[in-house]
Coordinates of C-alpha atoms in Angstrom, one line a residue:
Chain A
X26 CA 23.4 27.4 3.6
X27 CA 22.2 31.0 3.7
X28 CA 19.2 32.0 1.6
X29 CA 17.4 35.3 1.2
X30 CA 13.7 36.1 1.3
X31 CA 13.5 39.7 0.3
X32 CA 15.6 41.6 2.9
X33 CA 15.5 38.7 5.3
X34 CA 18.5 36.4 5.5
X35 CA 17.9 32.9 6.7
X36 CA 20.8 30.9 8.1
X37 CA 19.5 27.8 6.3
X38 CA 16.5 27.2 4.0
X39 CA 14.4 25.3 6.5
X40 CA 11.5 27.0 8.4
X41 CA 9.0 25.4 10.8
X42 CA 5.5 25.9 9.2
X43 CA 2.7 27.9 10.8
X44 CA 0.5 25.9 13.1
X45 CA 3.0 23.0 13.5
X46 CA 5.5 24.5 15.9
X47 CA 3.3 26.6 18.3
X48 CA 5.1 29.8 19.3
X49 CA 8.4 28.0 19.6
X50 CA 8.6 27.6 23.3
X51 CA 6.4 24.4 23.3
X52 CA 9.2 22.6 21.4
X53 CA 12.3 23.9 23.1
X54 CA 12.7 20.8 25.3
X55 CA 12.9 18.6 22.2
X56 CA 14.8 20.8 19.6
X57 CA 17.4 23.5 19.4
X58 CA 15.1 26.0 17.8
X59 CA 18.1 28.2 16.7
X60 CA 19.2 25.4 14.4
X61 CA 16.3 26.1 12.1
X62 CA 16.4 28.7 9.4
X63 CA 13.4 30.3 11.2
X64 CA 10.0 29.6 12.6
X65 CA 6.6 30.8 11.4
X66 CA 4.2 31.3 14.3
X67 CA 0.8 29.9 14.6
X68 CA -1.7 32.1 12.8
X69 CA -2.4 35.3 14.8
X70 CA -5.8 36.9 14.7
X71 CA -6.9 40.2 16.2
X72 CA -9.0 38.5 18.9
X73 CA -8.3 35.1 20.5
X74 CA -10.0 32.3 18.7
X75 CA -11.4 29.1 20.4
X76 CA -11.1 27.1 17.2
X77 CA -13.5 24.4 16.0
X78 CA -15.2 21.7 18.0
X79 CA -13.8 18.2 18.1
X80 CA -13.1 16.1 16.1
X81 CA -10.4 18.3 14.6
X82 CA -7.9 15.8 13.2
X83 CA -8.1 12.5 11.3
X84 CA -5.3 10.5 9.9
X85 CA -5.6 9.5 6.3
X86 CA -3.4 7.6 3.9
X87 CA 0.1 9.1 4.3
X88 CA -1.4 12.2 5.6
X89 CA -3.8 13.9 8.0
X90 CA -6.9 16.1 7.7
X91 CA -7.2 19.0 10.2
X92 CA -9.9 21.4 11.0
X93 CA -8.4 23.4 13.9
X94 CA -10.1 26.7 12.9
X95 CA -7.2 29.0 13.7
X96 CA -7.3 28.4 17.5
X97 CA -4.9 31.0 18.8
X98 CA -4.2 33.3 21.7
X99 CA -4.8 36.5 19.7
X100 CA -2.3 39.2 18.8
X101 CA -2.3 41.0 22.2
X102 CA -1.5 37.9 24.3
X103 CA 1.0 36.9 21.6
X104 CA 2.9 40.2 22.1
X105 CA 2.7 40.0 25.9
X106 CA 3.3 36.3 26.5
X107 CA 4.9 34.6 23.4
X108 CA 7.0 37.3 21.7
X109 CA 9.5 37.8 24.7
X110 CA 10.7 34.2 24.2
X111 CA 10.8 34.5 20.5
X112 CA 13.0 37.6 20.9
X113 CA 15.6 35.6 22.7
X114 CA 16.1 33.4 19.5
X115 CA 18.9 34.1 17.1
X116 CA 16.9 32.6 14.2
X117 CA 14.3 34.3 12.1
X118 CA 10.8 34.7 13.5
X119 CA 8.0 35.1 10.9
X120 CA 4.6 36.2 12.2
X121 CA 1.7 34.5 10.4
X122 CA -1.4 36.6 10.3
X123 CA -5.0 35.4 9.7
X124 CA -8.1 37.6 9.6
X125 CA -11.7 37.7 8.4
X126 CA -11.6 41.3 6.9
X127 CA -8.9 43.3 5.1
X128 CA -9.0 45.9 7.9
X129 CA -8.3 43.2 10.4
X130 CA -5.2 42.0 8.5
X131 CA -4.0 45.6 8.6
X132 CA -4.8 46.0 12.3
X133 CA -2.8 42.8 13.3
X134 CA 0.1 43.7 11.2
X135 CA 0.2 47.3 12.6
X136 CA 0.2 46.0 16.1
X137 CA 3.1 43.6 15.4
X138 CA 5.0 46.3 13.4
X139 CA 5.3 48.3 16.6
X140 CA 7.2 45.4 18.3
X141 CA 10.8 44.3 18.1
X142 CA 11.7 40.8 17.2
X143 CA 9.7 39.9 14.1
X144 CA 11.7 39.4 10.9
X145 CA 8.9 39.1 8.3
X146 CA 5.1 38.5 7.9
X147 CA 3.4 35.6 6.3
X148 CA -0.2 36.4 5.4
X149 CA -2.6 33.4 5.6
X150 CA -5.2 34.0 2.9
X151 CA -5.7 30.3 2.5
X152 CA -7.1 28.6 5.7
X153 CA -9.8 26.1 4.6
X154 CA -11.3 25.8 8.0
X155 CA -12.9 29.1 8.9
X156 CA -16.2 30.6 7.7
X157 CA -15.0 34.1 7.0
X158 CA -11.7 35.1 5.4
X159 CA -9.6 32.1 4.7
X160 CA -10.3 30.4 1.5
X161 CA -12.9 32.9 0.4
X162 CA -10.0 35.4 0.2
X163 CA -7.4 33.0 -1.1
X164 CA -9.4 31.6 -4.0
X165 CA -10.2 35.1 -5.2
X166 CA -7.4 36.8 -7.2
X167 CA -8.7 40.3 -6.8
X168 CA -9.2 39.9 -3.1
X169 CA -5.7 38.4 -2.6
X170 CA -4.2 41.3 -4.6
X171 CA -6.2 43.8 -2.5
X172 CA -5.0 42.4 0.8
X173 CA -1.4 42.7 -0.5
X174 CA -1.9 46.2 -1.7
X175 CA -3.3 47.3 1.7
X176 CA -0.6 45.6 3.7
X177 CA 2.4 46.7 1.6
X178 CA 2.6 50.3 2.8
X179 CA 2.4 49.3 6.4
X180 CA 5.8 47.6 6.6
X181 CA 9.2 47.5 5.1
X182 CA 9.8 44.0 6.3
X183 CA 9.3 41.1 3.9
X184 CA 5.7 40.4 3.2
X185 CA 5.0 36.7 2.3
X186 CA 1.6 35.7 1.0
X187 CA 0.7 32.1 1.7
X188 CA -1.3 30.6 -1.1
X189 CA -3.8 27.8 -1.3
X190 CA -3.6 24.9 -3.8
X191 CA -7.4 24.9 -4.0
X192 CA -7.4 27.0 -7.2
X193 CA -6.9 26.0 -10.8
X194 CA -4.1 28.4 -11.6
X195 CA -1.9 29.3 -8.6
X196 CA 0.5 31.1 -11.0
X197 CA -2.1 33.8 -11.5
X198 CA -2.3 34.4 -7.7
X199 CA 1.5 34.5 -7.4
X200 CA 1.6 37.1 -10.2
X201 CA -1.1 39.2 -8.6
X202 CA 0.7 39.5 -5.3
X203 CA 4.1 40.1 -7.0
X204 CA 2.4 42.9 -8.8
X205 CA 1.3 44.4 -5.5
X206 CA 4.8 44.3 -4.1
X207 CA 4.8 41.1 -2.1
X208 CA 8.4 40.0 -1.4
X209 CA 7.7 36.2 -1.6
X210 CA 5.0 33.6 -1.7
X211 CA 4.8 30.5 0.3
X212 CA 2.9 27.5 -0.9
X213 CA 1.0 25.3 -0.5
X214 CA -1.5 25.6 2.4
X215 CA -3.5 22.4 2.9
X216 CA -5.7 20.8 0.3
X217 CA -9.4 20.6 1.0
X218 CA -10.3 17.0 1.8
X219 CA -12.8 14.9 3.6
X220 CA -13.0 11.6 5.5
X221 CA -16.1 9.6 6.1
X222 CA -17.1 7.1 8.7
X223 CA -19.0 4.6 6.6
X224 CA -20.5 2.7 9.5
X225 CA -21.9 5.9 11.2
X226 CA -22.7 7.5 7.8
X227 CA -21.0 10.7 9.1
X228 CA -18.1 12.9 8.3
X229 CA -15.1 12.2 10.6
X230 CA -14.4 16.0 11.1
X231 CA -16.8 18.3 12.9
X232 CA -16.6 20.7 10.1
X233 CA -17.2 18.0 7.4
X234 CA -14.2 19.0 5.3
X235 CA -10.8 19.9 6.4
X236 CA -7.2 20.5 5.2
X237 CA -5.1 17.6 4.0
X238 CA -1.4 17.7 4.8
X239 CA 1.6 15.4 5.0
X240 CA 3.5 13.3 2.5
X241 CA 0.2 12.6 0.7
X242 CA 0.2 16.1 -0.7
X243 CA 3.9 16.5 -1.7
X244 CA 3.3 15.8 -5.4
X245 CA 0.6 18.4 -5.5
X246 CA 2.8 20.9 -3.7
X247 CA 5.7 20.3 -6.1
X248 CA 3.5 20.9 -9.1
X249 CA 2.1 24.1 -7.6
X250 CA 5.6 25.5 -6.7
X251 CA 6.8 24.6 -10.2
X252 CA 3.9 26.4 -11.7
X253 CA 4.4 29.5 -9.5
X254 CA 8.1 29.5 -10.3
X255 CA 7.2 29.9 -14.0
X256 CA 4.9 32.8 -13.2
X257 CA 7.0 35.1 -10.9
X258 CA 10.5 36.3 -10.1
X259 CA 10.0 36.8 -6.3
X260 CA 11.3 34.0 -4.1
X261 CA 9.0 31.0 -3.3
X262 CA 8.9 29.1 -0.1
X263 CA 7.9 25.4 -0.7
X264 CA 5.6 23.6 1.7
X265 CA 3.8 20.3 1.5
X266 CA 4.7 16.9 3.0
X267 CA 8.4 17.5 3.6
X268 CA 9.8 14.7 5.8
X269 CA 13.4 14.4 4.6
X270 CA 16.3 16.5 3.2
X271 CA 15.7 15.0 -0.2
X272 CA 12.1 16.1 -0.1
X273 CA 13.4 19.6 0.6
X274 CA 15.9 19.5 -2.2
X275 CA 13.1 18.5 -4.6
X276 CA 11.2 21.7 -3.7
X277 CA 14.4 23.8 -4.3
X278 CA 14.9 22.2 -7.7
X279 CA 11.3 23.1 -8.9
X280 CA 11.9 26.7 -7.9
X281 CA 11.7 27.3 -4.1
X282 CA 14.3 29.3 -2.3
X283 CA 13.4 28.0 1.1
X284 CA 11.0 25.4 2.5
X285 CA 8.7 24.8 5.5
X286 CA 8.4 21.6 7.4
X287 CA 4.9 21.2 8.8
X288 CA 3.1 18.0 9.6
X289 CA 6.4 16.2 10.2
X290 CA 6.8 18.3 13.3
X291 CA 3.9 16.5 14.9
X292 CA 5.9 13.3 14.7
X293 CA 9.2 14.9 15.7
X294 CA 9.6 18.6 16.3
X295 CA 13.3 18.2 15.4
X296 CA 12.5 17.2 11.8
X297 CA 13.4 20.7 10.5
X298 CA 16.9 20.4 12.0
X299 CA 17.3 16.9 10.5
X300 CA 16.2 18.3 7.1
X301 CA 18.6 21.3 7.4
X302 CA 21.7 19.2 8.3
X303 CA 20.7 16.6 5.7
X304 CA 20.5 19.3 3.0
X305 CA 24.0 20.5 4.0
X306 CA 25.4 17.0 3.7
X307 CA 23.5 16.4 0.4
X308 CA 25.1 19.6 -1.1
X309 CA 28.5 18.5 0.1
X310 CA 28.1 15.0 -1.4
X311 CA 26.7 16.4 -4.7
X312 CA 29.3 19.1 -5.0
X313 CA 26.8 21.9 -4.7
X314 CA 28.7 25.0 -3.5
X315 CA 25.7 27.0 -2.2
X316 CA 22.3 25.6 -1.4
X317 CA 20.8 28.6 -3.3
X318 CA 22.3 27.2 -6.5
X319 CA 19.7 24.4 -6.3
X320 CA 16.8 26.8 -6.7
X321 CA 15.2 26.2 -10.1
X322 CA 17.9 23.8 -11.2
X323 CA 15.4 21.3 -12.4
X324 CA 16.4 19.9 -15.8
X325 CA 13.3 19.4 -17.9
X326 CA 14.0 17.6 -21.2
X327 CA 10.5 17.9 -22.6
X328 CA 8.3 20.9 -23.1
X329 CA 5.2 18.8 -22.5
X330 CA 3.4 19.7 -19.3
X331 CA -0.2 20.3 -18.6
X332 CA 0.9 23.4 -16.6
X333 CA 2.3 25.0 -19.8
X334 CA -1.3 25.4 -21.0
X335 CA -2.1 27.5 -17.9
X336 CA 0.9 29.8 -17.9
Chain B
X12 CA 9.7 14.9 27.9
X13 CA 12.0 13.2 25.4
X14 CA 12.1 11.2 22.2
X15 CA 13.9 8.0 22.2
X16 CA 14.0 4.6 20.5
X17 CA 13.2 1.9 23.0
X18 CA 13.8 -1.8 22.4
X19 CA 10.9 -4.2 22.9
X20 CA 11.4 -6.4 26.0
X21 CA 8.2 -8.5 25.6
X22 CA 4.8 -8.6 24.2
X23 CA 2.2 -10.7 26.0
X24 CA -1.4 -11.4 25.2
X25 CA -3.7 -10.6 28.1
X26 CA -7.2 -11.1 26.7
X27 CA -9.1 -11.1 23.4
X28 CA -7.0 -8.9 21.1
X29 CA -5.5 -7.3 24.2
X30 CA -1.8 -7.0 24.7
X31 CA 0.8 -5.6 27.1
X32 CA 3.9 -4.3 25.4
X33 CA 7.0 -3.9 27.6
X34 CA 9.7 -1.5 26.4
X35 CA 13.2 -0.8 27.9
X36 CA 13.2 2.9 28.6
X37 CA 14.9 3.6 31.9
X38 CA 14.6 7.4 31.7
X39 CA 10.9 7.2 31.3
X40 CA 10.3 4.3 33.7
X41 CA 12.0 6.3 36.4
X42 CA 9.9 9.4 35.9
X43 CA 6.4 8.6 34.5
X44 CA 3.5 9.4 36.8
X45 CA 0.1 7.7 36.9
X46 CA -2.2 8.6 33.9
X47 CA 0.7 10.1 31.9
X48 CA 1.1 8.7 28.4
X49 CA 3.5 7.9 25.7
X50 CA 3.1 8.9 22.0
X51 CA 4.3 6.0 20.1
X52 CA 5.4 5.4 16.5
X53 CA 5.9 1.8 15.7
X54 CA 7.3 2.1 12.1
X55 CA 9.5 4.5 10.1
X56 CA 7.8 5.9 7.1
X57 CA 4.4 7.4 6.5
X58 CA 2.0 4.6 6.9
X59 CA 0.7 5.1 9.5
X60 CA 2.0 8.6 9.6
X61 CA 1.3 9.8 13.2
X62 CA 2.2 8.6 16.6
X63 CA -0.5 6.9 18.8
X64 CA -1.0 7.8 22.4
X65 CA -1.0 5.1 25.1
X66 CA -1.4 5.4 28.9
X67 CA 1.5 3.9 30.8
X68 CA 0.1 0.6 32.3
X69 CA 2.9 -0.2 34.6
X70 CA 6.6 0.2 35.2
X71 CA 8.8 -2.7 36.0
X72 CA 12.4 -1.6 37.0
X73 CA 13.8 0.0 33.8
X74 CA 10.9 -1.1 31.7
X75 CA 7.7 0.7 30.9
X76 CA 4.5 -1.1 29.8
X77 CA 1.5 -0.1 27.7
X78 CA -1.8 -1.8 27.3
X79 CA -3.5 -1.9 23.9
X80 CA -6.0 -3.7 21.8
X81 CA -6.0 -4.0 18.0
X82 CA -8.2 -1.3 16.5
X83 CA -6.3 -0.3 13.3
X84 CA -3.2 -0.4 11.3
X85 CA -1.0 1.1 14.0
X86 CA -2.0 -1.2 16.8
X87 CA -1.8 -4.2 14.4
X88 CA 1.9 -3.3 13.9
X89 CA 2.4 -3.1 17.6
X90 CA 0.9 -6.6 18.0
X91 CA 3.5 -8.0 15.7
X92 CA 6.6 -6.6 17.4
X93 CA 9.3 -8.9 18.6
X94 CA 11.8 -8.5 21.4
X95 CA 14.6 -6.2 20.3
X96 CA 12.6 -4.3 17.8
X97 CA 12.9 -0.5 18.3
X98 CA 9.9 1.6 19.0
X99 CA 10.0 5.4 18.8
X100 CA 8.5 6.9 21.9
X101 CA 7.8 10.5 22.9
X102 CA 7.1 11.0 26.6
X103 CA 6.2 11.0 29.4
X104 CA 3.3 13.4 28.4
X105 CA 0.3 14.9 30.0
X106 CA -0.7 15.8 33.6
X107 CA -1.0 12.9 36.1
X108 CA -3.8 12.0 38.6
X109 CA -3.6 14.1 41.8
X110 CA -2.9 11.3 44.2
X111 CA -1.6 13.6 46.9
X112 CA -4.9 15.4 47.6
X113 CA -7.1 15.0 50.6
X114 CA -8.9 11.7 50.5
X115 CA -8.8 8.4 52.4
X116 CA -9.9 5.9 49.7
X117 CA -9.0 6.0 46.0
X118 CA -11.9 4.7 44.0
X119 CA -10.4 3.6 40.7
X120 CA -13.0 3.2 37.9
X121 CA -12.0 1.7 34.6
X122 CA -14.2 0.9 31.6
X123 CA -12.8 -1.5 29.0
X124 CA -9.2 -0.5 28.0
X125 CA -9.7 2.4 30.5
X126 CA -8.1 0.1 33.1
X127 CA -4.8 1.1 31.5
X128 CA -3.5 3.7 34.0
X129 CA -4.6 1.9 37.1
X130 CA -1.8 -0.6 37.8
X131 CA 0.7 2.2 37.8
X132 CA -1.7 4.3 40.0
X133 CA -2.2 1.3 42.3
X134 CA 1.6 1.0 42.7
X135 CA 1.9 4.6 43.6
X136 CA -1.0 4.6 46.0
X137 CA 0.2 1.4 47.7
X138 CA 3.2 3.3 48.9
X139 CA 0.9 5.6 50.9
X140 CA -1.5 4.7 53.7
X141 CA -4.5 5.1 51.5
X142 CA -7.2 2.5 50.8
X143 CA -7.9 1.4 47.2
X144 CA -11.2 0.2 45.8
X145 CA -11.1 -0.8 42.1
X146 CA -14.2 -1.1 39.9
X147 CA -13.8 -2.5 36.4
X148 CA -16.4 -2.7 33.6
X149 CA -16.2 -4.6 30.3
X150 CA -18.4 -6.3 27.7
X151 CA -17.8 -9.7 29.2
X152 CA -15.6 -11.7 31.5
X153 CA -12.6 -12.4 29.2
X154 CA -12.2 -8.6 28.7
X155 CA -11.7 -8.0 32.4
X156 CA -8.0 -7.4 33.2
X157 CA -7.5 -7.5 37.0
X158 CA -3.7 -7.9 37.1
X159 CA -1.7 -5.6 39.5
X160 CA -4.9 -4.1 41.0
X161 CA -6.3 -4.3 44.5
X162 CA -9.9 -4.9 45.9
X163 CA -11.4 -5.4 42.5
X164 CA -15.2 -5.4 41.8
X165 CA -16.4 -6.2 38.4
X166 CA -19.4 -5.3 36.2
X167 CA -20.1 -6.9 32.8
X168 CA -22.5 -5.9 30.1
X169 CA -23.6 -9.5 29.6
X170 CA -23.5 -10.6 33.2
X171 CA -20.8 -13.2 32.6
X172 CA -18.9 -12.0 35.7
X173 CA -19.8 -9.9 38.7
X174 CA -22.5 -7.2 38.5
X175 CA -24.8 -7.4 35.5
X176 CA -24.8 -3.8 34.3
X177 CA -22.6 -0.8 34.0
X178 CA -19.6 -0.2 36.1
X179 CA -20.9 3.3 37.0
X180 CA -24.1 1.7 38.5
X181 CA -21.9 -0.6 40.5
X182 CA -19.7 2.3 41.8
X183 CA -22.7 4.4 42.6
X184 CA -24.2 1.6 44.7
X185 CA -21.0 1.2 46.6
X186 CA -20.6 4.9 47.2
X187 CA -24.3 5.3 48.3
X188 CA -23.9 2.5 50.8
X189 CA -21.5 4.8 52.7
X190 CA -19.0 2.0 53.3
X191 CA -16.2 3.8 51.5
X192 CA -14.2 6.1 53.8
X193 CA -13.6 9.7 52.3
X194 CA -13.5 8.6 48.7
X195 CA -12.0 10.3 45.7
X196 CA -12.8 8.9 42.3
X197 CA -10.3 8.4 39.5
X198 CA -12.0 7.4 36.2
X199 CA -10.8 6.3 32.8
X200 CA -12.8 4.8 30.0
X201 CA -15.2 5.6 27.1
X202 CA -16.8 9.0 27.1
X203 CA -20.4 7.7 27.9
X204 CA -19.0 6.0 31.0
X205 CA -17.1 9.0 32.1
X206 CA -20.1 11.3 31.6
X207 CA -22.2 9.0 33.8
X208 CA -19.4 8.7 36.4
X209 CA -19.0 12.5 36.5
X210 CA -22.8 12.9 37.1
X211 CA -22.7 10.3 39.9
X212 CA -19.7 12.1 41.5
X213 CA -21.5 15.5 41.3
X214 CA -24.7 14.0 42.7
X215 CA -22.9 12.4 45.6
X216 CA -20.6 15.4 46.2
X217 CA -17.4 13.3 45.8
X218 CA -14.3 14.6 44.1
X219 CA -13.6 13.0 40.8
X220 CA -10.8 13.1 38.3
X221 CA -11.1 11.7 34.8
X222 CA -8.4 10.8 32.3
X223 CA -9.7 11.6 28.8
X224 CA -8.6 10.1 25.5
X225 CA -8.6 11.6 22.1
X226 CA -7.2 11.3 18.7
X227 CA -4.0 13.2 18.8
X228 CA -1.2 14.2 16.4
X229 CA 1.6 15.7 18.3
X230 CA 0.7 15.0 22.0
X231 CA 2.5 18.2 23.2
X232 CA 0.1 21.0 22.5
X233 CA 1.3 22.3 19.1
X234 CA -1.2 20.7 16.7
X235 CA -4.3 21.9 18.7
X236 CA -6.0 18.7 17.6
X237 CA -7.4 17.3 20.8
X238 CA -9.8 19.9 22.4
X239 CA -12.3 19.1 25.1
X240 CA -15.0 21.6 26.0
X241 CA -14.8 23.0 29.6
X242 CA -17.5 24.5 31.8
X243 CA -17.2 28.1 33.1
X244 CA -13.6 28.8 32.5
X245 CA -11.9 31.6 30.6
X246 CA -11.3 29.4 27.5
X247 CA -13.9 27.3 25.7
X248 CA -11.6 24.4 25.1
X249 CA -8.6 22.8 26.7
X250 CA -6.2 20.4 25.0
X251 CA -6.4 16.9 26.3
X252 CA -2.7 16.2 25.6
X253 CA -1.0 18.8 27.7
X254 CA -3.7 20.4 29.8
X255 CA -5.0 16.9 30.6
X256 CA -5.4 14.1 30.1
X257 CA -6.6 14.4 33.7
X258 CA -9.3 16.9 34.5
X259 CA -11.6 17.6 37.4
X260 CA -14.8 15.9 36.2
X261 CA -16.9 18.9 37.2
X262 CA -15.1 21.1 34.7
X263 CA -15.7 19.0 31.6
X264 CA -18.7 19.6 29.3
X265 CA -19.4 16.1 28.1
X266 CA -21.0 16.0 24.6

């Protein structure tokens, strides 16, 4: 079940997505965290962030909109209070970093680089719910490339760029970060969406728009991972609406080497474990020797795809 | 805190679109404290996707009961459950009312479905030597649910039963009369009611805890989806799910 993301070996391909598993300790009563391939922390910023005012979440058809606004304890308290628990885990810990300037990304990564216990970094350039940074970085190829270029010399650990689907051509972004030395890309972050209360004539979220996640976005995510897989050679981590082992296998087939389970953790934090054990069983039943053999094994009989025109 | 699939014992109608669902969940029934809640998923699959939070209404031996009314797709599914159906529950969650603190009379104030935590609280309080006064408010008489409560006074918006006006006005009158011995208020209900109740408690210098409700996804503090603004503290927001649902009313910045 092992897979590799740059120099990082995951015991299985299933990670808990950033912002859906806290800092690990919140879920330990309900799940054997070490059964996961790894966990990605809640986004860490240089200073603590309060997050956005309520309402922050709304359920929509087979999905949910969120506008949390990167509420987090900040990197200093993470190091002092959260990292000691994470160090006790035998599974991979990936620190997710968010920032509103390039210098801030560098500062957070440097602070974490001085600590033991972090296996890789995932760089959030794609949060749709903050004014500075976030999407304004992630929808700009040159800026996304610049962030990667500045961070690359600061660490030898795997550098994963988390991309937004809110662009026309995600392959272009994947190529840009590959060109700057990123070890992997993870995709997709949430899709910009909106919910309206018709009776009150008002948006349901305090920030008007938010990020859509859950099974509703899985088809979008599969298409974006497929597109990125045609654009780059570095490993891809597929994210978007994964609830079951079969969902995860679909992401591997379109080109992902690993996956992240996100929104499903809100329903049951043990979903990642169920997905991982289900994938192992699926491989056994289908005669797949190594789960890594599934990556990119999609059989496409026709050359017609709208994505072709973008690549 | 645990996740389990609990069989439905019974579903009974207790008012207009109001139901009490009883689930067989011995591990939860034995441990759940007043104002704690369960996060419930009534169907497999993704429609609706998320769990829904419900206060524990009462425990009965190995069974645990919740009170709900039909507001959307999730509660409609709950209203159609049959005995033996399995319901996925995560709980018990949240911090309980502080029933051990220094007071002589528990003043329980429920607005609408906000009556939900009080039968369980009444049961806990009745094992102590404390007095209980209960004040319920609702739109009209059929919406008043007085089962398993003690010393109930009622206020209705339309005057169809009891005091014609808000439950907070009724409570304020009672507290101002000075007839209630060393009171502490426990409130649950819609936000405008809790805001008025908090103001009354502050005016009268009476301790007051409120149980807040919110849309939630996880119920355990990981999604960060249920913030409430606090006054004065180190952090601007607290999470209603795991730092509440019960808060000292003086520390809440009502919108």
